Short mmCIF file of C-alpha atoms and ligand atoms in Angstrom, two decimals:
data_model
loop_
_atom_site.label_atom_id
_atom_site.label_comp_id
_atom_site.label_asym_id
_atom_site.label_seq_id
_atom_site.Cartn_x
_atom_site.Cartn_y
_atom_site.Cartn_z
CA MET A 1 0.00 0.00 0.00
CA LYS A 2 0.99 3.64 -0.47
CA ILE A 3 0.71 6.11 2.41
CA LEU A 4 0.99 9.83 1.79
CA GLY A 5 2.68 11.61 4.73
CA ILE A 6 2.18 15.33 5.30
CA GLU A 7 4.30 17.31 7.76
CA THR A 8 3.69 21.01 8.46
CA SER A 9 4.37 21.44 12.18
CA CYS A 10 6.94 24.22 11.90
CA ASP A 11 8.89 25.72 8.98
CA GLU A 12 9.37 22.65 6.79
CA THR A 13 6.71 21.50 4.34
CA GLY A 14 7.37 17.76 4.16
CA ILE A 15 5.64 15.45 1.72
CA ALA A 16 6.40 11.75 1.32
CA ILE A 17 4.98 8.48 0.10
CA TYR A 18 5.81 5.25 1.90
CA ASP A 19 5.24 2.22 -0.31
CA SER A 20 4.96 -0.76 2.04
CA THR A 21 5.07 -3.33 -0.78
CA VAL A 22 8.60 -2.39 -1.81
CA LYS A 23 9.50 -0.72 1.53
CA LYS A 24 10.51 2.44 -0.29
CA ILE A 25 10.24 6.11 0.68
CA LEU A 26 9.75 8.99 -1.75
CA ASN A 27 10.44 12.24 0.03
CA LYS A 28 10.33 15.98 -0.66
CA VAL A 29 10.97 18.78 1.81
CA TYR A 30 10.68 22.50 1.31
CA SER A 31 12.55 24.44 4.02
CA GLN A 32 11.29 27.99 4.44
CA LYS A 33 14.16 30.45 4.25
CA ILE A 34 12.13 33.56 5.04
CA HIS A 35 12.55 33.25 8.83
CA SER A 36 16.33 33.66 8.90
CA LYS A 37 16.18 37.45 8.83
CA TYR A 38 13.80 37.49 11.84
CA GLY A 39 16.04 35.31 14.03
CA GLY A 40 13.36 32.64 14.53
CA VAL A 41 10.20 31.19 12.99
CA VAL A 42 7.41 33.75 12.44
CA PRO A 43 4.21 31.65 12.82
CA GLU A 44 2.06 33.69 10.45
CA LEU A 45 4.70 33.57 7.68
CA ALA A 46 5.17 29.84 8.29
CA SER A 47 1.48 29.04 7.73
CA ARG A 48 1.28 31.26 4.64
CA ASN A 49 4.30 29.50 3.17
CA HIS A 50 2.88 26.05 3.88
CA LEU A 51 -0.30 27.07 2.11
CA LYS A 52 1.67 28.25 -0.93
CA LYS A 53 3.90 25.18 -1.17
CA ILE A 54 1.91 22.18 0.01
CA LEU A 55 -0.21 21.39 -3.06
CA PRO A 56 2.54 22.08 -5.65
CA LEU A 57 4.86 19.84 -3.58
CA ILE A 58 2.33 16.97 -3.49
CA LYS A 59 1.66 17.36 -7.23
CA SER A 60 5.35 17.43 -8.15
CA LEU A 61 6.12 14.33 -6.05
CA LEU A 62 3.28 12.43 -7.74
CA ASN A 63 4.24 13.66 -11.22
CA GLU A 64 7.97 12.99 -10.84
CA LYS A 65 7.35 9.43 -9.68
CA ASN A 66 4.49 8.84 -12.09
CA ILE A 67 2.03 8.04 -9.30
CA SER A 68 -1.67 8.86 -9.61
CA LYS A 69 -3.48 10.32 -6.62
CA TYR A 70 -5.86 7.36 -6.93
CA ASP A 71 -2.94 5.02 -6.12
CA ILE A 72 -2.72 6.45 -2.59
CA ASN A 73 -4.38 4.20 -0.02
CA CYS A 74 -4.15 6.30 3.11
CA ILE A 75 -3.08 9.74 4.38
CA ALA A 76 -1.08 10.39 7.55
CA TYR A 77 -0.51 13.95 8.72
CA THR A 78 1.15 15.71 11.63
CA ALA A 79 -1.59 16.64 14.07
CA GLY A 80 0.73 18.15 16.72
CA PRO A 81 2.67 19.35 18.55
CA GLY A 82 3.66 22.39 16.53
CA LEU A 83 2.64 25.86 15.42
CA PHE A 84 -1.12 26.01 15.35
CA GLY A 85 -1.56 27.82 12.03
CA SER A 86 0.98 25.56 10.31
CA LEU A 87 -0.70 22.42 11.65
CA VAL A 88 -4.10 23.64 10.46
CA ILE A 89 -2.82 23.94 6.87
CA GLY A 90 -1.57 20.32 6.90
CA ALA A 91 -4.74 19.11 8.62
CA CYS A 92 -7.08 20.88 6.17
CA ILE A 93 -5.26 19.62 3.08
CA SER A 94 -5.07 16.09 4.51
CA LYS A 95 -8.73 16.05 5.51
CA SER A 96 -9.84 17.38 2.13
CA LEU A 97 -7.75 14.84 0.23
CA SER A 98 -8.90 11.94 2.39
CA TYR A 99 -12.53 13.00 1.98
CA SER A 100 -12.35 13.45 -1.78
CA LEU A 101 -10.35 10.25 -2.38
CA ASN A 102 -12.39 8.35 0.23
CA ILE A 103 -9.34 6.92 1.99
CA PRO A 104 -8.49 6.72 5.72
CA LEU A 105 -6.86 9.64 7.47
CA ILE A 106 -4.48 9.09 10.38
CA PRO A 107 -3.34 11.91 12.70
CA ILE A 108 0.26 11.43 13.80
CA ASN A 109 2.14 12.91 16.71
CA HIS A 110 5.21 14.71 15.34
CA LEU A 111 7.39 13.40 18.17
CA GLU A 112 6.37 9.83 17.50
CA GLY A 113 7.49 10.47 13.92
CA HIS A 114 10.94 11.54 15.11
CA LEU A 115 11.10 8.76 17.68
CA LEU A 116 10.46 6.00 15.16
CA SER A 117 12.31 7.56 12.19
CA PRO A 118 15.37 5.29 12.58
CA ILE A 119 13.25 2.14 12.23
CA ILE A 120 12.13 3.07 8.70
CA ASP A 121 15.15 1.26 7.29
CA LYS A 122 16.50 -0.70 10.26
CA ILE A 123 15.27 -3.44 12.54
CA ILE A 124 15.59 -2.26 16.15
CA ASN A 125 14.45 -4.55 18.95
CA PHE A 126 12.12 -3.34 21.68
CA PRO A 127 12.44 -2.09 24.32
CA PHE A 128 14.75 0.80 23.56
CA ILE A 129 15.51 4.21 25.04
CA GLY A 130 14.62 7.03 22.66
CA LEU A 131 16.26 10.43 22.92
CA ILE A 132 14.47 13.10 20.88
CA ILE A 133 16.57 16.22 20.34
CA SER A 134 14.83 18.67 18.06
CA GLY A 135 14.19 22.39 17.70
CA GLY A 136 10.97 22.18 19.66
CA HIS A 137 11.56 19.30 22.08
CA THR A 138 14.01 17.34 24.18
CA GLN A 139 12.59 14.11 25.56
CA ILE A 140 13.92 10.84 26.84
CA ILE A 141 11.48 7.98 26.44
CA LYS A 142 11.28 4.28 27.24
CA VAL A 143 9.85 2.70 24.13
CA ASN A 144 8.24 -0.60 25.08
CA ASN A 145 6.67 -1.11 21.71
CA ILE A 146 5.04 0.93 18.96
CA GLY A 147 2.47 3.15 20.68
CA ASN A 148 3.59 2.09 24.16
CA TYR A 149 5.81 4.79 25.61
CA ASN A 150 6.91 6.04 29.02
CA ILE A 151 8.29 9.56 28.97
CA LEU A 152 11.15 9.46 31.48
CA GLY A 153 12.10 13.12 31.23
CA GLU A 154 12.02 16.24 29.11
CA SER A 155 13.34 19.77 29.01
CA ILE A 156 11.88 22.03 31.66
CA ASP A 157 12.68 25.11 29.55
CA ASP A 158 14.44 25.42 26.16
CA SER A 159 14.95 22.43 23.89
CA VAL A 160 18.46 21.47 22.74
CA GLY A 161 17.82 22.83 19.24
CA GLU A 162 16.50 26.08 20.65
CA ALA A 163 19.66 26.44 22.77
CA PHE A 164 21.85 25.78 19.71
CA ASP A 165 19.91 28.38 17.70
CA LYS A 166 19.97 30.99 20.48
CA VAL A 167 23.70 30.63 21.14
CA ALA A 168 24.30 30.75 17.39
CA ARG A 169 22.34 34.01 17.24
CA LEU A 170 24.46 35.46 20.05
CA LEU A 171 27.48 34.69 17.87
CA GLY A 172 25.90 36.46 14.91
CA ILE A 173 24.72 33.38 13.01
CA GLU A 174 21.40 33.49 11.14
CA TYR A 175 18.45 31.30 12.17
CA PRO A 176 18.47 28.27 12.27
CA GLY A 177 22.05 28.40 13.47
CA GLY A 178 22.49 24.91 15.01
CA ARG A 179 24.36 23.38 12.08
CA LYS A 180 26.54 26.44 11.48
CA LEU A 181 27.38 26.65 15.19
CA SER A 182 28.59 23.06 15.08
CA MET A 183 30.77 23.97 12.09
CA LEU A 184 32.41 26.71 14.18
CA ALA A 185 32.85 24.23 17.02
CA LYS A 186 35.02 22.09 14.73
CA TYR A 187 37.73 24.76 14.87
CA GLY A 188 37.29 25.49 18.58
CA VAL A 189 39.97 24.68 21.14
CA ASN A 190 38.92 22.50 24.09
CA ASN A 191 39.06 23.88 27.65
CA LYS A 192 39.37 27.54 26.69
CA TYR A 193 36.09 27.99 28.53
CA LYS A 194 34.21 26.07 31.21
CA PHE A 195 30.42 26.24 30.90
CA PRO A 196 27.97 24.65 33.35
CA ARG A 197 26.23 21.31 32.67
CA PRO A 198 22.76 22.04 34.10
CA LEU A 199 20.96 19.16 35.88
CA ILE A 200 23.74 16.71 34.98
CA LYS A 201 23.98 15.46 38.57
CA ASN A 202 20.22 15.38 39.06
CA LYS A 203 19.03 11.77 39.19
CA LYS A 204 15.86 12.54 37.26
CA TYR A 205 15.88 12.65 33.47
CA ASN A 206 14.80 16.24 32.96
CA PHE A 207 16.92 18.71 31.02
CA SER A 208 17.43 22.47 31.30
CA PHE A 209 19.24 24.50 28.65
CA SER A 210 18.08 28.05 29.18
CA GLY A 211 20.58 28.76 32.01
CA LEU A 212 23.39 27.47 29.81
CA LYS A 213 22.35 29.89 27.07
CA THR A 214 22.25 32.80 29.58
CA PHE A 215 25.71 31.81 30.86
CA VAL A 216 27.08 31.91 27.29
CA SER A 217 25.30 35.21 26.68
CA ASN A 218 27.04 36.78 29.72
CA ILE A 219 30.43 35.45 28.59
CA ILE A 220 29.94 36.99 25.14
CA LYS A 221 28.83 40.34 26.60
CA ASN A 222 32.10 40.55 28.52
CA ILE A 223 34.32 40.04 25.47
CA LYS A 224 35.30 43.18 23.59
CA ASN A 225 35.54 42.66 19.82
CA ILE A 226 35.02 38.91 19.74
CA ASP A 227 37.10 37.36 16.93
CA TYR A 228 36.50 34.24 14.83
CA GLN A 229 38.69 31.92 16.97
CA GLU A 230 36.95 33.05 20.14
CA LYS A 231 33.57 32.29 18.54
CA CYS A 232 34.84 28.80 17.66
CA ASN A 233 36.06 28.22 21.23
CA ILE A 234 32.70 29.25 22.67
CA ALA A 235 30.83 27.07 20.17
CA LYS A 236 33.10 24.14 21.08
CA GLU A 237 32.51 24.41 24.83
CA PHE A 238 28.77 24.90 24.31
CA GLU A 239 28.63 21.75 22.17
CA ASN A 240 30.76 19.85 24.72
CA SER A 241 28.40 20.87 27.50
CA VAL A 242 25.31 19.73 25.56
CA ILE A 243 26.97 16.43 24.64
CA ASP A 244 28.01 15.72 28.25
CA ILE A 245 24.43 16.29 29.44
CA LEU A 246 22.85 14.15 26.70
CA LEU A 247 25.35 11.32 27.24
CA SER A 248 24.94 11.36 31.02
CA LYS A 249 21.11 11.29 30.97
CA SER A 250 21.08 8.59 28.30
CA ILE A 251 23.50 6.33 30.18
CA SER A 252 21.48 6.52 33.38
CA ALA A 253 18.20 5.87 31.51
CA LEU A 254 19.77 2.81 29.86
CA LYS A 255 21.30 1.49 33.09
CA ASN A 256 18.28 2.08 35.31
CA ASN A 257 15.98 0.38 32.83
CA ASN A 258 18.41 -2.42 32.00
CA ILE A 259 18.26 -1.64 28.28
CA ASN A 260 21.14 -1.66 25.81
CA ASN A 261 19.47 -0.08 22.77
CA LEU A 262 19.56 3.68 22.31
CA VAL A 263 17.83 5.58 19.51
CA ILE A 264 18.68 9.27 18.99
CA SER A 265 16.52 11.32 16.63
CA GLY A 266 15.27 14.83 15.78
CA GLY A 267 16.99 17.71 13.95
CA VAL A 268 19.93 18.00 16.38
CA SER A 269 20.73 14.30 15.88
CA ALA A 270 22.26 15.36 12.55
CA ASN A 271 25.13 16.89 14.56
CA THR A 272 28.39 15.13 13.66
CA GLU A 273 30.01 15.49 17.07
CA ILE A 274 26.89 14.17 18.83
CA ARG A 275 26.85 11.15 16.50
CA LYS A 276 30.56 10.54 17.10
CA ASN A 277 30.28 10.74 20.89
CA PHE A 278 27.22 8.49 21.10
CA ASN A 279 28.82 5.94 18.78
CA ASN A 280 31.94 5.92 21.01
CA LEU A 281 29.73 5.50 24.08
CA GLY A 282 28.07 2.53 22.38
CA LYS A 283 31.40 0.87 21.55
CA LYS A 284 32.78 1.35 25.07
CA ASN A 285 29.68 0.11 26.88
CA ASN A 286 28.36 -2.47 24.45
CA ILE A 287 25.24 -0.42 23.75
CA LYS A 288 23.60 -0.44 20.33
CA ILE A 289 23.31 3.12 19.06
CA TRP A 290 20.84 4.04 16.32
CA PHE A 291 20.40 7.27 14.38
CA PRO A 292 18.02 8.06 11.52
CA LYS A 293 19.53 8.64 8.10
CA LEU A 294 20.58 12.30 7.87
CA TYR A 295 17.66 13.32 5.64
CA LEU A 296 15.28 11.82 8.21
CA SER A 297 16.75 13.77 11.15
CA LYS A 298 15.15 17.09 10.33
CA ASP A 299 11.39 17.51 9.89
CA ASN A 300 10.09 15.44 6.98
CA GLY A 301 6.96 13.73 5.68
CA ALA A 302 8.65 10.31 5.45
CA MET A 303 8.58 9.69 9.19
CA ILE A 304 4.91 10.72 9.27
CA ALA A 305 4.04 8.42 6.36
CA TYR A 306 5.90 5.53 7.98
CA VAL A 307 4.31 5.93 11.43
CA GLY A 308 0.98 6.28 9.59
CA TYR A 309 1.63 2.91 8.01
CA LEU A 310 2.41 1.34 11.42
CA LYS A 311 -0.81 2.76 12.87
CA TYR A 312 -2.79 1.62 9.86
CA ILE A 313 -1.55 -1.95 10.33
CA LYS A 314 -2.28 -1.83 14.05
CA TYR A 315 -5.72 -0.23 14.04
CA PHE A 316 -7.45 -0.06 10.67
CA LYS A 317 -6.58 -3.50 9.37
CA LYS A 318 -7.74 -5.24 12.52
CA ASN A 319 -10.79 -3.14 13.21
CA LYS A 320 -12.89 -2.44 10.15
CA ASN A 321 -15.41 -0.61 12.32
CA LEU A 322 -13.00 2.15 13.16
CA ILE A 323 -14.33 5.15 11.38
CA LYS A 324 -11.82 7.30 9.63
CA ASN A 325 -10.65 10.39 11.48
CA ASN A 326 -11.30 8.60 14.75
CA LEU A 327 -8.17 6.75 15.63
CA TYR A 328 -7.04 6.61 19.24
CA ILE A 329 -3.48 5.83 20.06
CA ASN A 330 -2.12 4.82 23.42
CA SER A 331 0.36 7.40 24.66
CA ARG A 332 0.39 10.53 26.80
CA TRP A 333 1.20 13.12 24.20
CA ASP A 334 -0.65 11.47 21.38
CA LEU A 335 -3.53 13.39 19.92
CA GLU A 336 -4.01 15.94 22.67
CA LEU A 337 -3.50 18.63 20.10
CA SER A 338 -5.12 16.82 17.23
CA GLU A 339 -8.36 16.49 19.16
CA LEU A 340 -8.30 20.20 19.80
CA LEU A 341 -7.61 20.65 16.13
CA TYR A 342 -10.62 18.57 15.12
CA LYS A 343 -12.86 20.66 17.29
CA LYS A 344 -11.50 23.80 15.65
CA ILE A 345 -11.79 22.71 12.05
CA LYS A 346 -14.84 20.47 12.05
O1 KG4 B 418 13.58 18.26 14.23
P1 KG4 B 418 13.74 19.58 13.61
O2 KG4 B 418 13.97 19.66 12.13
O3 KG4 B 418 12.53 20.52 13.90
C1 KG4 B 418 11.76 20.44 15.06
O4 KG4 B 418 10.96 19.49 15.21
O5 KG4 B 418 11.94 21.35 15.90
O6 KG4 B 418 14.96 20.29 14.38
C2 KG4 B 418 15.44 21.54 14.00
C3 KG4 B 418 16.57 21.92 14.96
C4 KG4 B 418 17.00 23.37 14.82
O7 KG4 B 418 17.09 23.92 16.11
C5 KG4 B 418 18.38 23.25 14.17
O8 KG4 B 418 19.25 24.32 14.49
C6 KG4 B 418 18.87 21.95 14.76
O9 KG4 B 418 17.73 21.12 14.70
N1 KG4 B 418 19.99 21.36 14.01
C7 KG4 B 418 21.22 21.19 14.52
C8 KG4 B 418 22.00 20.60 13.48
N2 KG4 B 418 21.21 20.45 12.39
C9 KG4 B 418 19.97 20.91 12.73
N3 KG4 B 418 21.73 21.45 15.73
C10 KG4 B 418 23.02 21.15 15.96
N4 KG4 B 418 23.83 20.60 15.02
C11 KG4 B 418 23.37 20.31 13.79
N5 KG4 B 418 24.17 19.75 12.89
ZN1 ZN B 419 10.66 17.96 14.41
#
């Protein structure tokens, strides 16, 4: 079967088709550039851009791959969490398409998309510990099975991606600065600075990154005429601090739950140094480390299409009485927002 996945939770319009017969993904992402000059995503501009791009993107994917819209068997879309206006665009287009083509519609939690993105092309045994590090969220989750999750901890303030972007901005890098900051860090010298590692000693699994950002901000304010090398040194120590925190929380979650499978996903999981450090941790401690393919790290429709397929197998196939648009999934953050969304757009 062919599942169309639609992702519009933030500033990426992601369209994909997962073909379960050949286990193949066709994927297209449009990343909105307009926000860079504002230093962050402007919600109104994001929704307007989704509206402009979403149908042309769907049409071009179908045309390029010679697929008719009548070949699509099901639609999965991001129902939340995310920017409300952006989500509404994806929801409206998905609902209209599902209604006109008379095919099931499955709302997907964006974080579940990230969480399961590495299993699109790999077999990973349950249970595993999932670490989601994205622009909007930082969560550590015990994944017992598909749809059966225990959130062990999350950020109590900024997400990791947000911290990367804010520190990047302090160093004069355009939004989203995470990737460019990590490129500066490559040329940074270790131990030129010592930044805090918030909550690293706390036994719980929560994270806090806003104090770290403020600490960096104060350091930068006290440097007169900051030069390129100094920027690299700051970026290096910031990245080191984030990595230490992520490694430490992940190790304790693995140990305390007696699990030796760790999945790291979300936009920040594209970071080379993070991948290197987690892979080393895995080798040293005999832990299996899994990352999504790079193009699946950032927001995309492929992960939504794939999770849609998993939900379809689990719910629709078994229960023919389930009416479309009325799929309930067992997890805390599932569908809270999508239900709100239904009420708004019905
Ligand atoms: O998952 P994602 O595409 O969107 C959300 O769901 O939020 O994550 C985007 C975040 C941004 O904060 C971006 O700066 C960060 O991922 N990011 C990176 C890297 N590539 C993307 N952060 C650090 N290093 C990178 N290489
Ligand atoms: Zn995301």
